[in-house]
Amino acid sequence: MDLLPAESSEIKKKLGFRSKKLGFRSLKLVNVNLDDKLAERPFGVEYGRLGNGLCYYVRSNSKPKMRAALALAVKAGSVLEEEHERGVAHIVEHLAFSATKKYTNHDIVRFLESIGAEFGACQNAVTSADETVYELFVPVDKPDLLSQAISVLAEFSSEVRVSADDLSIERGAVMEEYRASRNANGRMQDAHWVLMMEGSKYAERLPIGLEKIIRTVPANIVKQFYRKWYHLHNMAVIAVGDFSDTQQSVVELIRTHFGDKNSASDPPVIPRFPVPPHEEPRFSCLVESEAAGSAVMISCKMPVDEVKTVRDYRNLLAETMFFYAVNQRFFKISRKKDPPYFSCSAAADVLVLPMKAYVMTASCKERGTIKALESILTEIARVRLYEFSEREISIVRALLMSEIESAYLERDRMQSTSLRDEYTQHFLRNELVVGVEYEARLQKTLLPYITASEVSKYAENFRTSCSCVIKTIEPWATATVDDLRSAVLKINSLEEEGRIDRWDDEHIPEEIVRVKPTPG
């Protein structure tokens, strides 16, 4: 007989959460030097290469139960196309679901449909300028489902059937997608891409391709592209899920289905296509009658930074803090009376393999694009002149610490699709995967020592002389390129002359009650 009552589930939950909280707070700091290299090998995963060059990542993960997230990542995208192949990389993606050596007449689609998985090109795959990724999210509660799903990816890798009949069937689907991309949003995205990539091959290699080539490209040209660039050495298969067996047994499944695949020749060298910098800003005033409203976008391009050392990681943290801090200012401005914009945000975005961009986007009222542009440029100039305050940075530091704490406490609940995406980016972009626990320790070690001055320096990357592209979007024309240029010159002049005031941060008194009441 129990003399004490059993703990309620609610009490147990609270105790468990408190235990986890203490676990994070007692997490040891990392004893590192800034020049120490971070581990290149991805954390928590069976990782290696088969004899034929195929890279693999396998990890057991029970969220969600009885499901597996799979991917085949290929370092081949539209930028590799020649002029007469524009659109072929995307066509190959479609053909993969149509017919392979083992599966014909859309058997793959029928298999995915039978197990309740999403299916079809564009739902299970995406082609970008630099890569093509095929993804499957499948149940593994029945024998052989995982094996069959992996066999599908193996077929994609080297056995896609490219015949005149297959191509004829898929042209219609690709053309339908092409027509759908000609809507207002698609037109605006394409115009911005060309402006950003001007002077590089990327500008002329939108993944959707050209209508003429989609309609007329012969099967032998498509097959030639597929055979040349779909080389096993430039591919990786990723499997993360609630596997009934060990990770090593899943590796053996991959070996079974991929091991006998062989690419015809030595792996082709994947060329790099630089995006040339420019000192003079580029301007665009896009008028689109179907646009939902008026907006301003400022993009400043720069080379992608590789994170290899602790110093690199620290710089990444400082960059992240910059965006948090400037977004807090933008938010406060948007809440003022008669604000220059409804909303505004800044972020860093990797656009293509060699290049990323700092991007600021604001939505504003009609005829308000110039006012919004001047306000955004003024705020960045203000940071360059006076830096962020220590109070602003302390708030950002606390936010980041809270986020990494949450990630650490929830580390056992990560979804398989999130882990799959991490390993995919490790293969395609060399993004480090060091594990949540080590990253939490690293951030606890580094964050307290990143200063306001260090964070503020990232405003230099938003100078309009730093490969800057400024565009407005309006339902009808109110702003001109000359207006944009004048706004830039105006704010640059104010900054040079020091005629921009300091940030008027809200004053918080040291004591809430200044006059203490009389006791009694």
Coordinates of N, CA and C in Angstrom, one line a residue, residues 184 188 286-296 342 361-369 471-478:
A184 N 1.4 37.5 -62.0 CA 2.0 38.7 -61.5 C 3.2 38.4 -60.6
M188 N 7.2 39.3 -61.4 CA 7.9 40.2 -60.5 C 9.2 39.5 -60.0
L286 N 9.0 48.8 -60.7 CA 8.1 47.8 -61.4 C 6.7 48.1 -61.2
V287 N 6.0 48.3 -62.2 CA 4.5 48.5 -62.2 C 3.8 47.3 -62.5
E288 N 3.0 46.8 -61.6 CA 2.3 45.5 -61.9 C 0.8 45.7 -61.3
S289 N -0.1 45.7 -62.3 CA -1.5 46.0 -61.9 C -2.1 45.0 -61.0
E290 N -1.5 43.8 -61.0 CA -2.1 42.7 -60.1 C -1.3 42.7 -58.7
A291 N -0.4 43.6 -58.5 CA 0.3 43.6 -57.2 C -0.6 43.9 -56.1
A292 N -0.4 43.3 -55.0 CA -1.3 43.4 -53.8 C -1.2 44.8 -53.2
G293 N -0.1 45.4 -53.4 CA 0.1 46.8 -52.7 C 1.5 47.3 -53.2
S294 N 1.9 48.4 -52.5 CA 3.2 49.0 -52.8 C 4.3 48.4 -51.9
A295 N 5.5 48.3 -52.4 CA 6.6 47.7 -51.6 C 7.9 48.3 -52.1
V296 N 8.9 48.2 -51.2 CA 10.3 48.6 -51.5 C 11.2 47.5 -51.1
F342 N 4.1 50.1 -43.4 CA 3.3 49.2 -42.6 C 4.1 48.2 -41.8
T361 N 13.0 44.6 -46.8 CA 11.7 44.7 -47.6 C 10.7 45.4 -46.7
A362 N 10.0 46.4 -47.3 CA 9.0 47.1 -46.6 C 7.7 47.2 -47.5
S363 N 6.6 47.0 -46.8 CA 5.3 47.3 -47.5 C 4.8 48.6 -47.0
C364 N 4.2 49.4 -47.9 CA 3.8 50.8 -47.6 C 2.5 51.2 -48.3
K365 N 2.1 52.3 -47.9 CA 0.8 52.8 -48.5 C 1.1 53.3 -50.0
E366 N 0.0 53.6 -50.7 CA 0.1 54.1 -52.0 C 0.8 55.4 -52.0
R367 N 1.7 55.6 -53.1 CA 2.5 56.8 -53.2 C 3.5 56.9 -52.0
G368 N 3.8 55.9 -51.3 CA 4.6 56.0 -50.1 C 6.0 55.3 -50.3
T369 N 6.3 54.9 -51.5 CA 7.6 54.1 -51.7 C 8.8 54.9 -51.4
K471 N 14.5 48.3 -55.6 CA 13.4 48.3 -56.5 C 12.1 48.6 -55.7
T472 N 11.2 49.2 -56.5 CA 9.8 49.4 -55.9 C 8.8 48.6 -56.7
I473 N 7.7 48.2 -56.1 CA 6.6 47.5 -56.8 C 5.4 48.3 -56.4
E474 N 4.6 48.7 -57.5 CA 3.4 49.5 -57.3 C 2.3 49.0 -58.3
P475 N 1.1 49.1 -57.9 CA 0.0 48.8 -58.8 C -0.1 49.7 -60.0
W476 N 0.3 51.0 -59.8 CA 0.5 52.0 -60.9 C 1.6 52.9 -60.6
A477 N 2.2 53.5 -61.6 CA 3.4 54.2 -61.4 C 3.2 55.5 -60.7
T478 N 4.0 55.7 -59.6 CA 4.1 56.9 -58.9 C 5.6 57.3 -58.7

